[in-house]
XYZ file of C-alpha atoms in Angstrom:
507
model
C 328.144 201.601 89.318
C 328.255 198.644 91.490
C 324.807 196.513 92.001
C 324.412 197.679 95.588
C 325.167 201.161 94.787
C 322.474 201.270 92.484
C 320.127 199.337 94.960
C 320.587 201.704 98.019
C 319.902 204.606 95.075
C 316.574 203.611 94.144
C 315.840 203.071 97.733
C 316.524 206.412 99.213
C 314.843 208.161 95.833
C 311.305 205.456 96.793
C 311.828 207.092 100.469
C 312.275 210.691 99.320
C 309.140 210.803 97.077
C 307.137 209.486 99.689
C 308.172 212.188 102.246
C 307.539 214.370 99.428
C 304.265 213.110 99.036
C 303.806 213.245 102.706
C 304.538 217.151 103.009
C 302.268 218.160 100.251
C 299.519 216.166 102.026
C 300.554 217.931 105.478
C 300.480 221.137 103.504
C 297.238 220.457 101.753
C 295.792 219.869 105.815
C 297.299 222.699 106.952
C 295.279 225.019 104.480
C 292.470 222.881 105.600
C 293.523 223.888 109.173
C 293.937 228.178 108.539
C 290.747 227.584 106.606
C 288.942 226.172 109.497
C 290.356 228.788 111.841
C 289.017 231.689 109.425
C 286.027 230.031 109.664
C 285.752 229.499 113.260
C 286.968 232.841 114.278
C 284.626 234.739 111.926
C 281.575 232.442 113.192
C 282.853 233.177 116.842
C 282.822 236.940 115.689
C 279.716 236.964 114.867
C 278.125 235.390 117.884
C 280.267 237.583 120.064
C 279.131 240.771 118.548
C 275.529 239.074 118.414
C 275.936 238.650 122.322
C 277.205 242.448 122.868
C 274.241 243.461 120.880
C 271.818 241.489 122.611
C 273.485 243.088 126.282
C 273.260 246.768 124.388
C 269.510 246.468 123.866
C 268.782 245.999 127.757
C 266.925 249.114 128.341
C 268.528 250.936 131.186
C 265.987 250.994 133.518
C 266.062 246.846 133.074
C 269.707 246.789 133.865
C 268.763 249.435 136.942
C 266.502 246.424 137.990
C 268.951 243.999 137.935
C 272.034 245.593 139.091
C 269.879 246.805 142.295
C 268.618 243.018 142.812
C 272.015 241.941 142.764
C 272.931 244.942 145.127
C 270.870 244.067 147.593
C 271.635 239.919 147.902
C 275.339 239.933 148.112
C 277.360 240.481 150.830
C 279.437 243.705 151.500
C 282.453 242.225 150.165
C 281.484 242.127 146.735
C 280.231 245.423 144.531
C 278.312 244.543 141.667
C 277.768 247.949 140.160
C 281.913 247.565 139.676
C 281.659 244.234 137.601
C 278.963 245.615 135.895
C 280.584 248.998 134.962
C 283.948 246.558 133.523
C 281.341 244.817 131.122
C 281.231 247.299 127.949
C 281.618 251.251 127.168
C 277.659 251.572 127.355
C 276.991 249.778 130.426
C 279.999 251.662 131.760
C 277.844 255.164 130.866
C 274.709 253.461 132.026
C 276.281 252.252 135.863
C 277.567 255.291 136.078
C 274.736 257.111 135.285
C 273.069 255.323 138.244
C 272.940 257.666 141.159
C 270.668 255.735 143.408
C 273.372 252.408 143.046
C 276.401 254.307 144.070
C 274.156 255.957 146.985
C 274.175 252.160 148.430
C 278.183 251.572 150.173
C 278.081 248.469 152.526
C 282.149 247.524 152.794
C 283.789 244.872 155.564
C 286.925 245.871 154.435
C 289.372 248.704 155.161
C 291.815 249.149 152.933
C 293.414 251.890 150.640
C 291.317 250.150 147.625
C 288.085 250.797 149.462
C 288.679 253.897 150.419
C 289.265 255.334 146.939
C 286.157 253.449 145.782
C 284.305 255.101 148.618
C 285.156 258.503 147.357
C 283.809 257.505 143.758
C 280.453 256.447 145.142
C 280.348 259.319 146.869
C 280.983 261.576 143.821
C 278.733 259.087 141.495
C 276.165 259.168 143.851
C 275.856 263.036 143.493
C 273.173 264.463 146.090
C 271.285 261.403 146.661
C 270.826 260.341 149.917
C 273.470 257.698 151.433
C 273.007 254.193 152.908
C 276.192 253.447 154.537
C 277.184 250.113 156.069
C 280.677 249.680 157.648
C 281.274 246.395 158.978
C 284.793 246.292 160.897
C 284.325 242.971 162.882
C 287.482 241.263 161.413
C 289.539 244.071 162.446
C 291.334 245.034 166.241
C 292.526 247.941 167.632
C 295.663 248.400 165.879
C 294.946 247.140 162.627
C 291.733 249.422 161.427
C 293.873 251.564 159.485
C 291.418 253.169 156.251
C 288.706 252.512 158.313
C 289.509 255.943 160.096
C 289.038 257.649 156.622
C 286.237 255.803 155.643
C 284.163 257.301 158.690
C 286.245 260.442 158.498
C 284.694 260.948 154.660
C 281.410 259.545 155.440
C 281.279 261.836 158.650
C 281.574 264.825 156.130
C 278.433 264.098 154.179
C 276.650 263.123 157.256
C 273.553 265.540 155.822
C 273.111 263.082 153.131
C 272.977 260.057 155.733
C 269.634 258.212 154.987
C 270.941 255.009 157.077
C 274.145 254.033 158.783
C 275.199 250.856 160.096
C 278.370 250.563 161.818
C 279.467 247.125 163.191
C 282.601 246.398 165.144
C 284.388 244.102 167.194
C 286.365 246.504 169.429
C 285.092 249.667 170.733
C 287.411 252.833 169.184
C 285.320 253.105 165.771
C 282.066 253.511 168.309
C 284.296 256.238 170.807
C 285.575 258.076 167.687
C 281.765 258.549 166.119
C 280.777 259.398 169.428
C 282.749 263.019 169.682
C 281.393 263.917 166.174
C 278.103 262.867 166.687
C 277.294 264.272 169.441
C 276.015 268.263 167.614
C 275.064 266.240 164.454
C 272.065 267.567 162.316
C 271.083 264.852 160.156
C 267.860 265.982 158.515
C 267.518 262.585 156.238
C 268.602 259.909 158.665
C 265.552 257.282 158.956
C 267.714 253.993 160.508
C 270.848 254.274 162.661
C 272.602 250.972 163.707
C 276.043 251.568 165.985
C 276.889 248.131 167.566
C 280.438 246.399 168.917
C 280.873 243.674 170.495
C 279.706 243.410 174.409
C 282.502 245.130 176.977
C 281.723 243.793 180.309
C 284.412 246.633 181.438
C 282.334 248.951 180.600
C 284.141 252.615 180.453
C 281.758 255.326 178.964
C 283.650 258.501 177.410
C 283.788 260.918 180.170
C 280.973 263.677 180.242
C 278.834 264.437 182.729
C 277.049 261.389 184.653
C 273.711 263.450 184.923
C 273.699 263.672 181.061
C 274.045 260.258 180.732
C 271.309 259.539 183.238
C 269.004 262.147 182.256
C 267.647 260.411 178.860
C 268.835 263.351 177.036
C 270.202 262.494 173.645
C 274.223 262.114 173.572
C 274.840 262.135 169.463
C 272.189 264.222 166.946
C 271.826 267.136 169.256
C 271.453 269.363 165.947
C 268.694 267.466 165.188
C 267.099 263.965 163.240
C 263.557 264.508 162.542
C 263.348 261.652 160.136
C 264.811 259.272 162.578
C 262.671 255.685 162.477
C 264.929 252.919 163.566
C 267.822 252.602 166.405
C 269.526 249.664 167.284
C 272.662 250.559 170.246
C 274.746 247.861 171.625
C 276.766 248.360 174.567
C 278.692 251.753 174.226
C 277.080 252.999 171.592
C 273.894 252.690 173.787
C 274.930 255.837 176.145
C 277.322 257.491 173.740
C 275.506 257.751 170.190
C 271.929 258.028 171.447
C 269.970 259.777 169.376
C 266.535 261.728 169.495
C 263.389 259.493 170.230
C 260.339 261.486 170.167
C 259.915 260.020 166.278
C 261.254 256.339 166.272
C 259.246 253.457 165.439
C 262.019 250.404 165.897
C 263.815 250.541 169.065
C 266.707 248.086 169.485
C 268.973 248.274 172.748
C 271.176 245.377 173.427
C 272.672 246.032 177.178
C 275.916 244.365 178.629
C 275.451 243.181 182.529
C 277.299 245.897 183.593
C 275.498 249.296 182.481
C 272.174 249.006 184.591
C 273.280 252.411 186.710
C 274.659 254.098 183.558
C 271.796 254.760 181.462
C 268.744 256.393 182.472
C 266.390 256.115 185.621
C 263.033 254.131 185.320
C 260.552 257.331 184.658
C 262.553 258.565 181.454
C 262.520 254.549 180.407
C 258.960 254.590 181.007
C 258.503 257.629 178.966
C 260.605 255.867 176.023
C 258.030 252.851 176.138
C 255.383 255.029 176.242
C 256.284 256.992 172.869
C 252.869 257.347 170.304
C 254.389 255.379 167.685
C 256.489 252.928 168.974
C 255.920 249.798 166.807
C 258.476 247.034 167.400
C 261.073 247.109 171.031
C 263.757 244.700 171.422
C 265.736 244.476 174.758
C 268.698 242.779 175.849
C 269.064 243.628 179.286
C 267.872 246.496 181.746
C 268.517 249.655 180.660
C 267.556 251.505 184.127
C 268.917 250.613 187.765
C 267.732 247.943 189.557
C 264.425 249.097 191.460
C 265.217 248.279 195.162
C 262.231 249.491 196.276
C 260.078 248.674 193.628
C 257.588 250.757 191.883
C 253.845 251.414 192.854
C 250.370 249.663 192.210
C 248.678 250.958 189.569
C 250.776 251.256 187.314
C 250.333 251.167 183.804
C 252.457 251.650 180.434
C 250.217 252.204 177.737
C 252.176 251.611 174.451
C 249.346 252.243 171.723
C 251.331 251.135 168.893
C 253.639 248.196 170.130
C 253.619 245.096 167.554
C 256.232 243.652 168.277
C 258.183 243.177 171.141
C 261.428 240.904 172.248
C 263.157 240.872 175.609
C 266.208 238.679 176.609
C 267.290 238.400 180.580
C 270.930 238.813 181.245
C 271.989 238.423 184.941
C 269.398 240.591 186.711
C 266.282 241.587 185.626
C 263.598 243.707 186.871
C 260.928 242.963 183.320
C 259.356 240.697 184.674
C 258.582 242.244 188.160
C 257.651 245.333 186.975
C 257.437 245.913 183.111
C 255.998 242.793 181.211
C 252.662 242.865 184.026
C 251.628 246.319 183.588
C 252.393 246.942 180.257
C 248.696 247.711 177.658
C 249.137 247.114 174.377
C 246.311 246.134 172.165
C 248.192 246.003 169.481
C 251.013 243.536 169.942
C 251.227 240.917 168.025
C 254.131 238.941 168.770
C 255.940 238.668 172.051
C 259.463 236.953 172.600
C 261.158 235.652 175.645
C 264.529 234.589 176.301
C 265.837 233.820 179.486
C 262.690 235.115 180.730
C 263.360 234.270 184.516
C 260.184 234.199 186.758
C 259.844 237.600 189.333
C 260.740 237.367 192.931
C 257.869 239.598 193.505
C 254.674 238.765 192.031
C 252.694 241.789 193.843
C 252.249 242.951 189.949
C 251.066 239.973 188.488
C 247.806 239.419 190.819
C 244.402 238.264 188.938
C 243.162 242.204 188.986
C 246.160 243.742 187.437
C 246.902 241.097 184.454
C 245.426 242.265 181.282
C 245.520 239.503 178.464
C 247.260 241.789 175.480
C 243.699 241.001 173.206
C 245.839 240.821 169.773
C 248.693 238.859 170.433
C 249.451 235.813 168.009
C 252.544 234.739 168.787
C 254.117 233.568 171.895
C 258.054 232.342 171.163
C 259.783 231.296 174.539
C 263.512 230.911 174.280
C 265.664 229.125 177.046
C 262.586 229.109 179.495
C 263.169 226.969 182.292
C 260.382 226.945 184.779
C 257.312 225.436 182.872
C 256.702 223.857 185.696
C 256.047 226.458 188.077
C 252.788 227.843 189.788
C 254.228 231.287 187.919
C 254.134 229.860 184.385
C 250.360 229.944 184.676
C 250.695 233.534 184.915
C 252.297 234.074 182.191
C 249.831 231.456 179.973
C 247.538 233.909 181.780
C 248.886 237.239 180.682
C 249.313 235.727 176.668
C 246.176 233.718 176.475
C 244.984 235.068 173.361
C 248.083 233.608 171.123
C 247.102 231.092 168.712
C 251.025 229.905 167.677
C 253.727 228.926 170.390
C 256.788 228.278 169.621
C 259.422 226.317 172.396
C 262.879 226.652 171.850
C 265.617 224.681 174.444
C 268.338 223.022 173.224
C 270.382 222.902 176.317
C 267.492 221.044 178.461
C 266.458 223.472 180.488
C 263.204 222.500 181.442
C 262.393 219.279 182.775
C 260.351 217.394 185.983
C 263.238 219.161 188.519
C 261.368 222.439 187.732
C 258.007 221.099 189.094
C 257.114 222.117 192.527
C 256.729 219.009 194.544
C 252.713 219.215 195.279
C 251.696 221.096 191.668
C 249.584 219.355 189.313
C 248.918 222.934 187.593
C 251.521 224.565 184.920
C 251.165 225.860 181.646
C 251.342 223.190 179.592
C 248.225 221.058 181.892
C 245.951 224.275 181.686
C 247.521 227.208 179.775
C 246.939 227.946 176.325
C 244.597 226.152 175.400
C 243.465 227.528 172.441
C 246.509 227.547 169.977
C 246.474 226.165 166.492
C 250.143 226.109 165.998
C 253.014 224.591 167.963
C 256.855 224.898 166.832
C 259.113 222.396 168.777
C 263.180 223.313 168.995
C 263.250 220.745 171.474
C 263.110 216.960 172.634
C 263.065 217.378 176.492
C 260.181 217.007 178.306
C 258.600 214.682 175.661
C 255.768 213.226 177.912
C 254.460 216.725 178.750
C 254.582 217.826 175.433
C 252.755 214.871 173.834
C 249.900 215.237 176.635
C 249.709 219.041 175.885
C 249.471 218.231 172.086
C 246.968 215.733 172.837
C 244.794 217.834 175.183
C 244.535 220.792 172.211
C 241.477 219.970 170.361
C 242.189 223.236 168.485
C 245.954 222.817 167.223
C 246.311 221.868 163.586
C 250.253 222.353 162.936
C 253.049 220.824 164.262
C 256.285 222.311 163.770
C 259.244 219.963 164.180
C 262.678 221.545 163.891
C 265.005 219.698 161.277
C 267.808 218.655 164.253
C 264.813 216.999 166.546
C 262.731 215.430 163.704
C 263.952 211.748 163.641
C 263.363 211.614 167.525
C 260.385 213.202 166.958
C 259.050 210.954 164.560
C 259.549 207.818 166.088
C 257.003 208.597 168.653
C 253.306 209.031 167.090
C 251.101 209.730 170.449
C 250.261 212.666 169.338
C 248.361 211.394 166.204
C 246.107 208.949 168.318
C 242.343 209.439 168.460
C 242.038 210.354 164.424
C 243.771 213.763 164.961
C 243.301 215.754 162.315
C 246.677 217.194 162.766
C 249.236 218.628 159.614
C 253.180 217.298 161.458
C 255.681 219.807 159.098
C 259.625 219.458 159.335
C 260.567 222.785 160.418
C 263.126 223.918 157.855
C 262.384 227.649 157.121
C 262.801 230.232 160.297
C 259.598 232.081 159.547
C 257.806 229.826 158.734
C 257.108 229.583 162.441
C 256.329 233.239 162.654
C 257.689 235.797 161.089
C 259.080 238.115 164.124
C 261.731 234.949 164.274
C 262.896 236.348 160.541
C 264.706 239.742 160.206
C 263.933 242.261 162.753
C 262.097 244.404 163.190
C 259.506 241.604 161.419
C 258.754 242.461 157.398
C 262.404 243.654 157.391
C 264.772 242.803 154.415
C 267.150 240.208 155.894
C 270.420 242.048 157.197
C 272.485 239.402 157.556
C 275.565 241.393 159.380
C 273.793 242.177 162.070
C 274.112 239.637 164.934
C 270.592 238.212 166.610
C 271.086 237.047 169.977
C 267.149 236.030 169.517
C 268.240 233.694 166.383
C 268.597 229.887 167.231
C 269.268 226.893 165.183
C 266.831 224.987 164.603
C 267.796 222.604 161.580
C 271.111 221.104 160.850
C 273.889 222.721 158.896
């Protein structure tokens, strides 16, 4: 054999045993490797089946705690009894077992999907009563589809209706609970919410004009005796009013265009003057314009008023005729927006204003004569309040609104007593500082989050030692609490709109 035969030979036989060598050490890791992977999986065994046995010794009634927490902070779109049900065969047994969580449907969608899972929840839930929330808003007249059958189905257990909340952005949902309301017997209902979005072509189903206008109830004929809460918008306001001999929470947000189409001003009166009327929020007028206005004397006792909110649209007879002669000595908190000062003041003379003696809160939204000779009427009429809160963002109120001669408004001689001022606003500065100033008696500032840095770089306020607490104003209630959910104490419902809701920090 040749010399370089033999030298290429040994060569290859050097490189073979070395790959040889090479294998059996990849071999000898790859046994290290499966090794390692038994040992991994069997450790990650055990802590798995650790972890499900840790979940399987939550008591039931601790995973009934949680599963209605999480129930009640999320949104509609998102069902945590579901997820929680998809989590193991004994939590399964356990959601399911759950009547009270299936009893709870809020939905924003409509959709085959939803309506199936509406018929489970309404089989799960068994005989408990229902709270049913149906929020339509991203959906128009030809696209509502399921929704149909999801009032359809909920329409057919309407005797297990606790609450109902419809919400919509077009006005067919409203007109189609409206002819199957209107017999109703719900003997469980406590809170009924039916509002769309405002129609200033406003077409009311046809039936007779003197129902409409007599105050008698268009939907629950049959009968709610439980019934604590309304809150109408627009259509719903004539067609799916209910009985109101046993409310507690009236809500009635008007569009311009209805003052003629409700009810006259003595059944109104007689609404306000219900025993046990706690908390009345307005939007609009909900009786005709009073051309000839209404007597002297007049009073409207409400005995059990708290709370109460009223927002001006384009004409307005509250403040000629309601707001002066109403008595209530227990009202607490009373809201304004738009409040625009009465062409006739015959009601508001020294001898017929009656300070309301337990009133706290004062919040004025959007006002824009503080300047006026009227505005001291008005400091009059709420002189009691020890927190005011100002809210303009779109400068409404400045020295145009002062009558040329008037030294005198509500800021140089009203209120004098308050201990708590929250400012939404930077107009009028000047006034404001000398009406902080001239307050012995006020402690807190409130200083919304948007206005703070203009705020701050003006101190008059703090001269003379003031012993005087200046808060950024980040948390709506912290303010007062009627600027929270309503009616006040309320958990928050965040799909129903607030006209009375403004921003106040930034975000």
């Amino acid at each position: 054999m040749a010399s370089g035969n033999r030298g290429r030979l040994d060569e290859l036989q050097e490189e073979k045993s070395r790959l040889l060598a090479q294998r059996n050490q990849l071999l000898a890791d790859l046994q290290d490797v499966d090794n390692r992977i038994s040992q991994v999986s069997t450790e990650y065994g055990r802590i798995h089946n650790e972890a499900l046995v840790l979940i399987n010794k939550i008591p039931d009634e601790i995973l009934h705690t949680i599963l209605k927490a999480l129930k009640s902070s999320l949104t509609a779109k998102y069902r945590a009894e579901v997820t929680f049900s998809a989590v193991c065969s004994r939590w399964r047994r356990a959601t399911l077992s759950f009547r009270d969580i299936w009893s709870n449907f809020r939905t924003a969608l409509s959709s085959p999907s939803t309506h199936q899972l509406f018929i489970a929840c309404l089989e799960r839930s068994g005989t408990n009563p229902l709270d049913l929330c149906f929020d339509f808003r991203a959906y128009g007249y030809e696209d509502l589809g399921d929704g149909f059958l999801l009032l359809q189905d909920a329409l057919k257990n309407i005797h297990r209706w606790r609450s109902f909340t419809l919400i919509s952005g077009v006005q067919t949902p409203v007109e189609y609970l409206a002819k199957r309301l209107k017999t109703a017997e719900a003997p469980l209902l406590e809170r009924l919410t039916i509002m769309s979005q405002p129609s200033y072509v406003f077409n009311p189903l046809a039936e007779p004009v003197s129902n409409r206008q007599s105050g008698a109830p268009t939907a629950f004929i049959g009968g709610a005796p439980r019934l604590e809460y309304v809150c109408l918008s627009n259509l719903s306001v004539t067609t799916c009013l209910a009985p109101l001999s046993s409310i507690t929470d009236l809500r009635l947000d008007l569009p311009e265009k209805l003052e003629g189409d409700w009810i006259p001003f003595d059944v109104f009166l007689s609404v306000l003057r219900l025993p046990h009327l706690t908390t009345l929020s307005l939007i609009g007028q909900p009786f005709p314009l009073l051309e000839g206005g209404v007597p002297n004397g007049l009073t409207i006792d409400m005995p059990s008023l708290k709370h109460l909110r009223h927002a001006t649209r384009e004409r307005s007879d509250f403040s000629k005729f309601i707001l002066p002669n109403i008595r209530a000595p227990k009202l607490a908190t009373l809201t304004l927006k738009d409040f625009r000062n009465p062409t006739v003041v015959t009601h508001w003379v020294p001898s017929n204003v009656v300070p309301f003696p337990a009133l706290k809160t004062l919040t004025l939204i959007d006002y824009n004569k503080y300047h006026s000779p009227f505005s001291l009427k008005l400091a009059e009429l709420t002189s009691n309040i020890s927190t005011l809160v100002v809210s303009d963002r779109e400068k409404h109120f400045g020295p145009k609104g002062r009558v040329q001669g008037n030294t005198q408004d509500s800021f140089t001689v009203g209120w004098k007593d308050i201990k708590n001022l929250a400012l939404n606003t930077y107009q009028l500065r000047e006034t404001l500082c000398d009406f902080i100033q001239t307050r012995p008696k006020l402690r807190v500032l409130l200083i919304a989050n948007i206005w703070t840095p203009k705020w701050l770089n003006n101190h008059d306020w703090l001269e003379g030692g003031r012993k005087l607490k200046v808060w950024e104003w980040i948390g709506r209630t912290e303010a007062d609490k009627s600027l929270g959910p309503w009616p006040p104490g309320s958990p928050n419902d965040y799909l129903v709109d607030d006209p009375f809701h403004f921003k106040y920090c930034m975000g």
